[in-house]
């Protein structure tokens, strides 16, 4: 393809992107087609002959755009999803154009150095030990996996077992201690690592889903041998934080490795008025955190942070003989992949675009907006806010004065109605035996007016379902 042709297509994509983004503020937040319709649209045999780029881009957009959720919209509160802000988007386009295979520092000194030095920015912003190493991975699931692989290797190495060489067969048992309400993906990581999703010591939690005071110490007291403890910064429903200082002290007394899953909650440390929530987690040995949630990078962006860089490297090193050794930091030595995109660029761009002050202001604003939402909804006589809104998550119980099954049914109907109405998007969850509406305020584009408009839409949907049921 010649340059003129490529320029034409990329210009068109730029125009499309701008039009798409500009339309998001008022677009419905729910996809406008079902999975079956989306599937039918793509259902075609393998094309026998290639088609021109401009043609296929038109076709791709036509097939796709009706089925896209408005995840970058200002009133999207489903799950915990950032908004892929322009700086990250632009850097990500260039990342694709530059096409650096970011495995090895000799092959691509720039992409490798960018990750190393952007990793230092992250340690500074999150106020974590500056000697820690940072691997750029796809998501917090893999960040947790990477950190726990380092943990597994190190706690076994301390008792004379080389898990990287000899595997887990015949190894001394490793105890894994974590809160009853750890994120589901932590259990996935334990499964991938041969530690078993069910072979765990589970610590009782309080009404916020956080480990009860004293409970971790009690749970770990009777354990002997290698131990990995997993704490949480930012519970998926409550946004709550585990008692890190207690966990760190009890873990240290037992020689345990302490990991923190802080997919979004770790960012509280970058915000002076929220930093108290994460106090004590700097005593841990490793941390998993996302870029594609609160930092608003494009997707496939998270960080596996390990205090002991050697333990990190031992777990992930690809000792292929064709890769030259040297003083450079090879990105592949800190993540589970070899060939991959240069993930540092988009993170660099988002930090550069927001600055320390911008990150702090954004986190602080989202937390204030979550409280605003909780106040608006909680003022309704039969709505109960189930969590202490310390961060950006709001767990809403509809029909607080009703029989449980009736309230659960109406909650599901209300969520469906909210999604159908399209003013905002909220998801549901089952928490403490109840169906709840879960609201995550985390989009860079959300204003206070969006909160008020969404609260009205949620209350309107609830009243309509409640009153229809009472007829
Ligand atoms: C989102 C989340 C994860 C998983 O992160 P991905 O980026 O989706 O892989 C893990 N833990 C918590 C607490 C989360 O919120």
Short mmCIF file of C-alpha atoms and ligand atoms in Angstrom, two decimals:
data_model
loop_
_atom_site.label_atom_id
_atom_site.label_comp_id
_atom_site.label_asym_id
_atom_site.label_seq_id
_atom_site.Cartn_x
_atom_site.Cartn_y
_atom_site.Cartn_z
CA UNK A 1 0.00 0.00 0.00
CA UNK A 2 1.34 3.43 -0.83
CA UNK A 3 1.55 6.27 1.65
CA UNK A 4 -1.29 8.24 0.09
CA UNK A 5 -3.69 5.34 0.43
CA UNK A 6 -2.66 4.71 4.02
CA UNK A 7 -3.00 8.39 4.86
CA UNK A 8 -6.53 8.38 3.42
CA UNK A 9 -7.62 5.42 5.52
CA UNK A 10 -6.00 6.65 8.73
CA UNK A 11 -7.52 10.12 8.24
CA UNK A 12 -10.89 8.49 7.86
CA UNK A 13 -10.31 6.51 11.03
CA UNK A 14 -9.34 9.70 12.84
CA UNK A 15 -12.60 11.32 11.66
CA UNK A 16 -14.57 8.26 12.68
CA UNK A 17 -12.93 8.21 16.08
CA UNK A 18 -13.69 11.87 16.73
CA UNK A 19 -17.31 11.45 15.61
CA UNK A 20 -17.70 8.32 17.72
CA UNK A 21 -16.26 9.93 20.82
CA UNK A 22 -18.25 13.14 20.33
CA UNK A 23 -21.47 11.15 20.10
CA UNK A 24 -20.83 9.27 23.36
CA UNK A 25 -22.06 11.94 25.77
CA UNK A 26 -25.64 11.46 24.61
CA UNK A 27 -25.52 7.94 23.20
CA UNK A 28 -27.43 5.21 25.04
CA UNK A 29 -25.16 3.36 27.45
CA UNK A 30 -26.58 -0.06 26.65
CA UNK A 31 -25.58 -1.87 23.41
CA UNK A 32 -28.30 -1.47 20.81
CA UNK A 33 -28.21 -5.08 19.65
CA UNK A 34 -28.35 -8.49 21.28
CA UNK A 35 -25.60 -11.07 21.22
CA UNK A 36 -27.64 -13.13 18.73
CA UNK A 37 -27.92 -10.13 16.40
CA UNK A 38 -24.22 -9.34 16.72
CA UNK A 39 -23.38 -12.94 15.99
CA UNK A 40 -25.64 -13.00 12.95
CA UNK A 41 -23.95 -9.84 11.64
CA UNK A 42 -20.50 -11.47 11.74
CA UNK A 43 -21.64 -14.88 10.58
CA UNK A 44 -20.02 -15.24 7.14
CA UNK A 45 -17.69 -17.74 5.48
CA UNK A 46 -13.97 -17.05 5.23
CA UNK A 47 -13.56 -14.51 2.40
CA UNK A 48 -11.87 -16.15 -0.57
CA UNK A 49 -10.23 -12.94 -1.74
CA UNK A 50 -9.03 -9.94 0.19
CA UNK A 51 -10.87 -6.62 -0.04
CA UNK A 52 -9.57 -3.07 -0.02
CA UNK A 53 -8.74 -1.54 3.34
CA UNK A 54 -11.16 1.36 3.05
CA UNK A 55 -14.00 -1.04 2.22
CA UNK A 56 -13.33 -3.39 5.08
CA UNK A 57 -13.05 -0.55 7.59
CA UNK A 58 -16.48 0.70 6.56
CA UNK A 59 -17.85 -2.80 6.89
CA UNK A 60 -16.23 -3.37 10.29
CA UNK A 61 -17.68 -0.14 11.65
CA UNK A 62 -21.13 -0.95 10.29
CA UNK A 63 -21.05 -4.44 11.81
CA UNK A 64 -19.74 -3.26 15.14
CA UNK A 65 -21.03 0.11 16.19
CA UNK A 66 -24.65 -0.86 16.98
CA UNK A 67 -23.40 -3.50 19.41
CA UNK A 68 -20.91 -1.39 21.30
CA UNK A 69 -21.58 -0.61 24.93
CA UNK A 70 -20.97 3.03 25.71
CA UNK A 71 -18.14 2.21 28.10
CA UNK A 72 -16.50 5.58 27.60
CA UNK A 73 -19.79 7.38 28.21
CA UNK A 74 -20.07 9.74 31.17
CA UNK A 75 -22.81 7.72 32.85
CA UNK A 76 -21.40 4.22 32.51
CA UNK A 77 -21.17 2.78 36.03
CA UNK A 78 -21.08 -0.93 35.21
CA UNK A 79 -18.28 -3.09 36.60
CA UNK A 80 -15.09 -1.03 37.10
CA UNK A 81 -14.02 0.32 33.74
CA UNK A 82 -11.92 3.34 32.78
CA UNK A 83 -12.68 5.53 29.77
CA UNK A 84 -9.58 5.21 27.53
CA UNK A 85 -8.73 8.90 27.60
CA UNK A 86 -7.29 10.69 24.53
CA UNK A 87 -3.64 10.72 25.64
CA UNK A 88 -3.66 6.97 26.15
CA UNK A 89 -5.62 6.39 22.96
CA UNK A 90 -3.20 8.47 20.89
CA UNK A 91 -0.14 6.79 22.39
CA UNK A 92 -1.77 3.43 21.77
CA UNK A 93 -2.27 4.20 18.07
CA UNK A 94 1.39 5.08 17.78
CA UNK A 95 2.31 1.95 19.71
CA UNK A 96 0.59 -0.08 17.00
CA UNK A 97 2.26 1.93 14.25
CA UNK A 98 5.71 1.55 15.81
CA UNK A 99 5.09 -2.21 16.12
CA UNK A 100 7.76 -2.90 18.69
CA UNK A 101 7.98 -6.46 19.90
CA UNK A 102 8.63 -5.53 23.51
CA UNK A 103 10.35 -8.64 24.80
CA UNK A 104 13.95 -7.62 24.74
CA UNK A 105 15.90 -4.43 25.43
CA UNK A 106 18.45 -5.02 22.65
CA UNK A 107 15.72 -5.33 20.08
CA UNK A 108 13.85 -2.26 21.32
CA UNK A 109 15.75 -0.12 23.81
CA UNK A 110 13.08 2.59 23.72
CA UNK A 111 10.04 0.47 24.53
CA UNK A 112 12.00 -1.31 27.26
CA UNK A 113 13.38 1.85 28.83
CA UNK A 114 9.96 3.50 28.67
CA UNK A 115 8.53 0.65 30.78
CA UNK A 116 11.40 0.77 33.26
CA UNK A 117 11.17 4.51 33.83
CA UNK A 118 7.37 4.69 33.69
CA UNK A 119 7.45 1.91 36.28
CA UNK A 120 9.38 4.32 38.52
CA UNK A 121 6.70 6.95 38.04
CA UNK A 122 4.11 4.40 39.14
CA UNK A 123 6.09 3.57 42.30
CA UNK A 124 6.36 7.27 43.05
CA UNK A 125 2.65 8.00 42.44
CA UNK A 126 1.50 4.96 44.43
CA UNK A 127 4.19 5.54 47.05
CA UNK A 128 5.50 1.99 46.98
CA UNK A 129 9.09 0.88 47.71
CA UNK A 130 11.25 2.51 45.05
CA UNK A 131 13.40 -0.61 44.67
CA UNK A 132 10.42 -2.70 43.52
CA UNK A 133 10.29 -3.98 39.94
CA UNK A 134 7.29 -3.43 37.69
CA UNK A 135 6.04 -5.77 34.97
CA UNK A 136 3.61 -4.37 32.39
CA UNK A 137 0.85 -6.92 31.92
CA UNK A 138 -2.66 -7.12 30.43
CA UNK A 139 -4.84 -6.78 33.51
CA UNK A 140 -4.95 -7.17 37.27
CA UNK A 141 -5.75 -10.87 36.83
CA UNK A 142 -2.34 -11.41 35.26
CA UNK A 143 -0.70 -8.88 37.58
CA UNK A 144 -1.93 -10.96 40.54
CA UNK A 145 -0.81 -14.13 38.77
CA UNK A 146 2.68 -12.74 38.15
CA UNK A 147 3.09 -11.48 41.71
CA UNK A 148 1.83 -14.76 43.17
CA UNK A 149 4.23 -16.71 40.95
CA UNK A 150 7.05 -14.67 42.51
CA UNK A 151 5.54 -15.35 45.94
CA UNK A 152 5.30 -19.09 45.30
CA UNK A 153 8.90 -19.28 44.12
CA UNK A 154 10.27 -17.26 47.01
CA UNK A 155 8.42 -18.91 49.92
CA UNK A 156 9.48 -22.31 48.58
CA UNK A 157 13.06 -21.21 47.91
CA UNK A 158 13.30 -20.22 51.60
CA UNK A 159 12.61 -23.83 52.58
CA UNK A 160 15.09 -25.19 50.05
CA UNK A 161 12.71 -26.00 47.20
CA UNK A 162 13.25 -24.75 43.64
CA UNK A 163 9.76 -24.65 42.18
CA UNK A 164 10.94 -23.18 38.87
CA UNK A 165 13.12 -26.28 38.33
CA UNK A 166 11.26 -29.01 40.16
CA UNK A 167 7.63 -27.97 40.03
CA UNK A 168 5.12 -28.51 42.78
CA UNK A 169 5.14 -32.33 42.82
CA UNK A 170 6.64 -33.34 46.16
CA UNK A 171 7.11 -29.73 47.26
CA UNK A 172 6.38 -28.68 50.83
CA UNK A 173 2.75 -27.53 50.99
CA UNK A 174 2.19 -23.78 50.58
CA UNK A 175 -0.58 -22.22 52.69
CA UNK A 176 -2.57 -19.46 51.01
CA UNK A 177 -4.49 -17.15 53.35
CA UNK A 178 -7.03 -14.64 52.03
CA UNK A 179 -10.29 -12.90 52.85
CA UNK A 180 -13.57 -14.69 52.20
CA UNK A 181 -14.48 -12.05 49.61
CA UNK A 182 -11.29 -11.89 47.56
CA UNK A 183 -11.91 -11.02 43.88
CA UNK A 184 -12.83 -14.02 41.73
CA UNK A 185 -9.75 -13.53 39.54
CA UNK A 186 -7.44 -14.09 42.52
CA UNK A 187 -8.83 -17.62 42.65
CA UNK A 188 -8.08 -17.95 38.93
CA UNK A 189 -4.48 -16.96 39.56
CA UNK A 190 -4.22 -19.56 42.32
CA UNK A 191 -5.60 -22.15 39.91
CA UNK A 192 -3.09 -21.31 37.17
CA UNK A 193 -0.25 -21.59 39.71
CA UNK A 194 -1.15 -25.05 40.92
CA UNK A 195 -1.96 -23.65 44.37
CA UNK A 196 -5.60 -24.61 44.03
CA UNK A 197 -8.57 -22.25 44.17
CA UNK A 198 -10.08 -24.22 47.05
CA UNK A 199 -6.96 -25.19 49.00
CA UNK A 200 -7.01 -21.95 50.93
CA UNK A 201 -7.37 -20.65 54.46
CA UNK A 202 -10.26 -18.25 54.27
CA UNK A 203 -10.43 -15.34 56.70
CA UNK A 204 -13.88 -14.16 57.91
CA UNK A 205 -14.94 -10.69 56.76
CA UNK A 206 -17.04 -7.85 58.17
CA UNK A 207 -20.08 -6.13 56.68
CA UNK A 208 -17.83 -4.29 54.18
CA UNK A 209 -16.31 -7.57 52.95
CA UNK A 210 -12.97 -6.80 54.59
CA UNK A 211 -11.02 -9.10 56.90
CA UNK A 212 -12.24 -8.65 60.48
CA UNK A 213 -9.76 -7.18 62.94
CA UNK A 214 -7.80 -9.98 64.56
CA UNK A 215 -9.15 -12.60 62.14
CA UNK A 216 -6.07 -12.73 59.91
CA UNK A 217 -3.73 -13.03 62.90
CA UNK A 218 -5.86 -15.85 64.26
CA UNK A 219 -5.97 -17.63 60.90
CA UNK A 220 -2.23 -17.51 60.33
CA UNK A 221 -1.20 -18.33 63.92
CA UNK A 222 -1.59 -22.06 63.64
CA UNK A 223 0.02 -22.40 60.18
CA UNK A 224 3.55 -23.73 59.70
CA UNK A 225 5.76 -23.71 56.63
CA UNK A 226 5.59 -21.54 53.49
CA UNK A 227 2.69 -19.05 53.58
CA UNK A 228 1.29 -16.56 51.07
CA UNK A 229 -1.16 -13.95 52.40
CA UNK A 230 -3.39 -12.01 50.01
CA UNK A 231 -5.03 -8.75 51.04
CA UNK A 232 -7.30 -6.43 49.10
CA UNK A 233 -7.31 -2.70 48.41
CA UNK A 234 -10.69 -1.81 46.93
CA UNK A 235 -13.42 -4.44 47.43
CA UNK A 236 -15.48 -4.85 44.27
CA UNK A 237 -18.77 -4.01 46.03
CA UNK A 238 -17.82 -1.82 48.96
CA UNK A 239 -14.54 -0.29 47.75
CA UNK A 240 -13.20 -1.22 51.21
CA UNK A 241 -9.64 -1.91 52.34
CA UNK A 242 -8.25 -4.73 54.47
CA UNK A 243 -6.45 -3.93 57.76
CA UNK A 244 -3.02 -3.92 56.13
CA UNK A 245 -0.88 -3.09 59.13
CA UNK A 246 -2.21 -6.01 61.15
CA UNK A 247 -1.89 -8.34 58.17
CA UNK A 248 1.65 -7.17 57.43
CA UNK A 249 2.79 -7.58 61.03
CA UNK A 250 1.27 -11.04 61.45
CA UNK A 251 2.58 -12.10 58.03
CA UNK A 252 6.08 -10.88 58.84
CA UNK A 253 6.10 -12.75 62.16
CA UNK A 254 5.43 -15.95 60.21
CA UNK A 255 7.84 -15.22 57.36
CA UNK A 256 4.89 -15.12 54.97
CA UNK A 257 4.79 -13.30 51.64
CA UNK A 258 2.09 -10.62 51.56
CA UNK A 259 0.42 -9.67 48.28
CA UNK A 260 -2.16 -6.92 47.73
CA UNK A 261 -4.80 -7.06 45.00
CA UNK A 262 -5.33 -3.36 44.39
CA UNK A 263 -6.76 -3.43 40.88
CA UNK A 264 -8.41 -0.03 41.30
CA UNK A 265 -8.11 0.68 45.03
CA UNK A 266 -4.34 1.07 44.99
CA UNK A 267 -4.88 4.44 43.29
CA UNK A 268 -6.23 5.80 46.58
CA UNK A 269 -2.56 6.18 47.50
CA UNK A 270 -2.10 8.69 44.68
CA UNK A 271 -4.79 10.92 46.17
CA UNK A 272 -3.94 12.83 49.39
CA UNK A 273 -7.52 12.86 50.70
CA UNK A 274 -7.92 9.06 50.18
CA UNK A 275 -4.38 7.88 50.92
CA UNK A 276 -5.24 6.97 54.52
CA UNK A 277 -7.30 4.04 53.19
CA UNK A 278 -4.22 2.33 51.81
CA UNK A 279 -1.96 3.03 54.75
CA UNK A 280 0.16 0.03 55.68
CA UNK A 281 -0.08 -1.74 52.34
CA UNK A 282 3.41 -0.48 51.48
CA UNK A 283 4.62 -3.14 53.94
CA UNK A 284 3.57 -5.89 51.52
CA UNK A 285 5.86 -7.81 49.17
CA UNK A 286 3.86 -7.40 45.96
CA UNK A 287 0.94 -5.49 44.48
CA UNK A 288 -1.29 -5.89 41.43
CA UNK A 289 -2.92 -2.77 39.97
CA UNK A 290 -4.66 -1.81 36.74
CA UNK A 291 -3.96 1.04 34.34
CA UNK A 292 -7.14 0.45 32.36
CA UNK A 293 -9.37 1.17 35.31
CA UNK A 294 -8.53 4.33 37.23
CA UNK A 295 -5.62 5.59 35.12
CA UNK A 296 -7.92 5.57 32.03
CA UNK A 297 -5.40 3.90 29.70
CA UNK A 298 -6.70 1.77 26.81
CA UNK A 299 -7.37 -1.84 27.71
CA UNK A 300 -4.66 -4.42 28.30
CA UNK A 301 -2.80 -2.36 30.82
CA UNK A 302 -1.86 -3.35 34.36
CA UNK A 303 1.21 -3.56 36.57
CA UNK A 304 2.72 -6.44 38.54
CA UNK A 305 4.85 -4.81 41.23
CA UNK A 306 7.26 -6.89 43.32
CA UNK A 307 9.49 -5.57 46.09
CA UNK A 308 12.15 -8.25 45.54
CA UNK A 309 13.11 -7.78 41.90
CA UNK A 310 15.12 -11.01 41.91
CA UNK A 311 12.14 -13.06 43.08
CA UNK A 312 10.06 -11.39 40.36
CA UNK A 313 12.67 -12.18 37.72
CA UNK A 314 13.24 -15.77 38.84
CA UNK A 315 9.54 -16.48 38.40
CA UNK A 316 9.21 -14.95 34.92
CA UNK A 317 12.68 -15.20 33.34
CA UNK A 318 12.75 -16.61 29.86
CA UNK A 319 16.26 -18.03 29.77
CA UNK A 320 16.32 -18.62 26.04
CA UNK A 321 19.88 -18.90 24.81
CA UNK A 322 19.25 -16.77 21.73
CA UNK A 323 18.52 -13.73 23.86
CA UNK A 324 21.74 -11.90 24.69
CA UNK A 325 22.38 -11.08 28.35
CA UNK A 326 23.50 -7.73 29.64
CA UNK A 327 22.75 -4.88 32.03
CA UNK A 328 19.62 -3.83 30.22
CA UNK A 329 16.26 -4.63 31.69
CA UNK A 330 14.41 -7.05 29.42
CA UNK A 331 10.63 -6.56 29.76
CA UNK A 332 9.97 -10.25 29.12
CA UNK A 333 11.79 -11.17 32.34
CA UNK A 334 8.99 -9.66 34.43
CA UNK A 335 5.80 -10.82 32.67
CA UNK A 336 4.43 -14.14 31.41
CA UNK A 337 4.78 -13.23 27.71
CA UNK A 338 7.65 -12.84 25.26
CA UNK A 339 6.26 -11.10 22.16
CA UNK A 340 3.87 -8.29 23.01
CA UNK A 341 3.08 -4.63 22.40
CA UNK A 342 4.94 -1.77 24.08
CA UNK A 343 2.58 -1.30 27.00
CA UNK A 344 4.61 1.44 28.63
CA UNK A 345 3.79 4.15 26.10
CA UNK A 346 0.09 4.56 26.91
CA UNK A 347 0.80 4.57 30.64
CA UNK A 348 3.54 7.16 30.15
CA UNK A 349 1.12 9.28 28.13
CA UNK A 350 -1.70 9.12 30.70
CA UNK A 351 0.60 10.08 33.58
CA UNK A 352 2.11 12.85 31.47
CA UNK A 353 -1.34 14.11 30.52
CA UNK A 354 -2.82 14.11 34.03
CA UNK A 355 0.24 14.75 36.14
CA UNK A 356 0.36 13.88 39.82
CA UNK A 357 -2.20 16.59 40.54
CA UNK A 358 -4.56 15.42 37.82
CA UNK A 359 -4.52 11.82 39.06
CA UNK A 360 -5.21 12.96 42.62
CA UNK A 361 -7.99 15.32 41.54
CA UNK A 362 -9.67 12.66 39.41
CA UNK A 363 -9.65 10.01 42.15
CA UNK A 364 -10.89 12.54 44.69
CA UNK A 365 -13.68 13.71 42.37
CA UNK A 366 -14.88 10.17 41.67
CA UNK A 367 -15.03 9.41 45.39
CA UNK A 368 -17.00 12.60 46.04
CA UNK A 369 -19.34 11.72 43.16
CA UNK A 370 -19.88 8.25 44.61
CA UNK A 371 -20.91 9.87 47.91
CA UNK A 372 -23.19 12.24 46.00
CA UNK A 373 -24.85 9.30 44.25
CA UNK A 374 -25.23 7.46 47.57
CA UNK A 375 -26.87 10.52 49.17
CA UNK A 376 -29.33 10.96 46.30
CA UNK A 377 -30.34 7.31 46.24
CA UNK A 378 -30.21 6.77 50.00
CA UNK A 379 -32.75 9.58 50.53
CA UNK A 380 -35.49 7.34 49.06
CA UNK A 381 -37.44 5.70 51.90
CA UNK A 382 -36.93 2.11 50.79
CA UNK A 383 -33.40 2.28 49.41
CA UNK A 384 -30.48 1.33 51.59
CA UNK A 385 -26.82 2.01 50.80
CA UNK A 386 -25.15 -1.18 52.00
CA UNK A 387 -21.55 0.02 52.10
CA UNK A 388 -19.61 2.81 53.74
CA UNK A 389 -18.83 4.84 50.64
CA UNK A 390 -15.13 5.37 51.33
CA UNK A 391 -14.03 5.10 47.70
CA UNK A 392 -15.82 5.06 44.31
CA UNK A 393 -18.13 2.05 44.75
CA UNK A 394 -21.78 2.22 45.83
CA UNK A 395 -23.72 -0.93 46.74
CA UNK A 396 -27.44 -0.20 46.59
CA UNK A 397 -30.17 -2.34 48.10
CA UNK A 398 -33.60 -1.62 46.61
CA UNK A 399 -36.73 -2.50 48.60
CA UNK A 400 -34.96 -2.43 51.93
CA UNK A 401 -38.29 -2.85 53.75
CA UNK A 402 -39.50 -5.75 51.58
CA UNK A 403 -39.30 -9.48 51.80
CA UNK A 404 -35.90 -10.60 50.41
CA UNK A 405 -37.04 -12.60 47.39
CA UNK A 406 -39.46 -9.89 46.31
CA UNK A 407 -36.80 -7.20 46.64
CA UNK A 408 -34.28 -9.31 44.69
CA UNK A 409 -36.74 -9.84 41.83
CA UNK A 410 -37.61 -6.15 41.68
CA UNK A 411 -33.91 -5.24 41.79
CA UNK A 412 -33.22 -7.36 38.71
CA UNK A 413 -36.18 -5.81 36.92
CA UNK A 414 -35.05 -2.33 37.88
CA UNK A 415 -31.51 -2.94 36.60
CA UNK A 416 -32.94 -4.18 33.29
CA UNK A 417 -35.16 -1.10 33.07
CA UNK A 418 -32.26 1.27 33.83
CA UNK A 419 -30.18 -0.39 31.12
CA UNK A 420 -33.07 -0.26 28.66
CA UNK A 421 -33.76 3.41 29.37
CA UNK A 422 -30.14 4.05 28.45
CA UNK A 423 -29.55 7.25 30.45
CA UNK A 424 -26.93 5.42 32.47
CA UNK A 425 -25.61 1.90 32.86
CA UNK A 426 -25.42 0.02 36.15
CA UNK A 427 -24.76 -3.63 36.84
CA UNK A 428 -26.01 -5.98 39.49
CA UNK A 429 -24.31 -8.27 41.93
CA UNK A 430 -25.21 -10.69 44.65
CA UNK A 431 -23.69 -9.57 47.92
CA UNK A 432 -24.33 -10.77 51.46
CA UNK A 433 -27.25 -12.80 50.19
CA UNK A 434 -28.92 -9.87 48.44
CA UNK A 435 -29.28 -8.70 44.87
CA UNK A 436 -27.81 -5.22 44.69
CA UNK A 437 -27.32 -2.46 42.16
CA UNK A 438 -23.58 -1.85 41.96
CA UNK A 439 -22.35 1.56 40.88
CA UNK A 440 -18.69 2.26 40.03
CA UNK A 441 -17.82 5.89 39.48
CA UNK A 442 -14.58 5.71 37.53
CA UNK A 443 -15.02 7.31 34.09
CA UNK A 444 -12.88 10.37 33.44
CA UNK A 445 -15.90 11.93 31.71
CA UNK A 446 -18.40 11.83 34.59
CA UNK A 447 -19.57 15.22 35.90
CA UNK A 448 -21.67 16.03 38.98
CA UNK A 449 -24.57 16.74 36.61
CA UNK A 450 -24.18 13.21 35.22
CA UNK A 451 -24.47 11.86 38.75
CA UNK A 452 -27.67 13.81 39.38
CA UNK A 453 -29.19 12.81 36.05
CA UNK A 454 -28.29 9.17 36.64
CA UNK A 455 -29.65 9.19 40.18
CA UNK A 456 -32.96 10.49 38.78
CA UNK A 457 -32.98 7.75 36.13
CA UNK A 458 -32.27 5.05 38.73
CA UNK A 459 -34.94 6.38 41.10
CA UNK A 460 -37.42 6.66 38.22
CA UNK A 461 -36.83 3.06 37.17
CA UNK A 462 -37.10 1.83 40.76
CA UNK A 463 -40.36 3.68 41.43
CA UNK A 464 -41.85 2.41 38.18
CA UNK A 465 -41.00 -1.23 38.96
CA UNK A 466 -42.06 -0.94 42.60
CA UNK A 467 -45.37 0.73 41.74
CA UNK A 468 -46.10 -1.68 38.87
CA UNK A 469 -45.60 -4.54 41.31
CA UNK A 470 -47.94 -2.95 43.87
CA UNK A 471 -50.82 -2.62 41.38
C1 LIG B 1 -11.01 -5.76 38.01
C2 LIG B 1 -10.41 -6.46 39.18
C3 LIG B 1 -9.53 -7.54 39.02
C4 LIG B 1 -9.25 -8.11 37.66
O1 LIG B 1 -8.64 -7.15 36.85
P1 LIG B 1 -8.61 -7.28 35.26
O2 LIG B 1 -7.93 -6.02 34.85
O3 LIG B 1 -10.03 -7.33 34.82
O4 LIG B 1 -7.86 -8.50 34.90
C5 LIG B 1 -8.96 -8.10 40.13
N1 LIG B 1 -9.23 -7.62 41.37
C6 LIG B 1 -10.09 -6.59 41.58
C7 LIG B 1 -10.34 -6.12 42.97
C8 LIG B 1 -10.70 -5.97 40.48
O5 LIG B 1 -11.53 -4.94 40.67
#
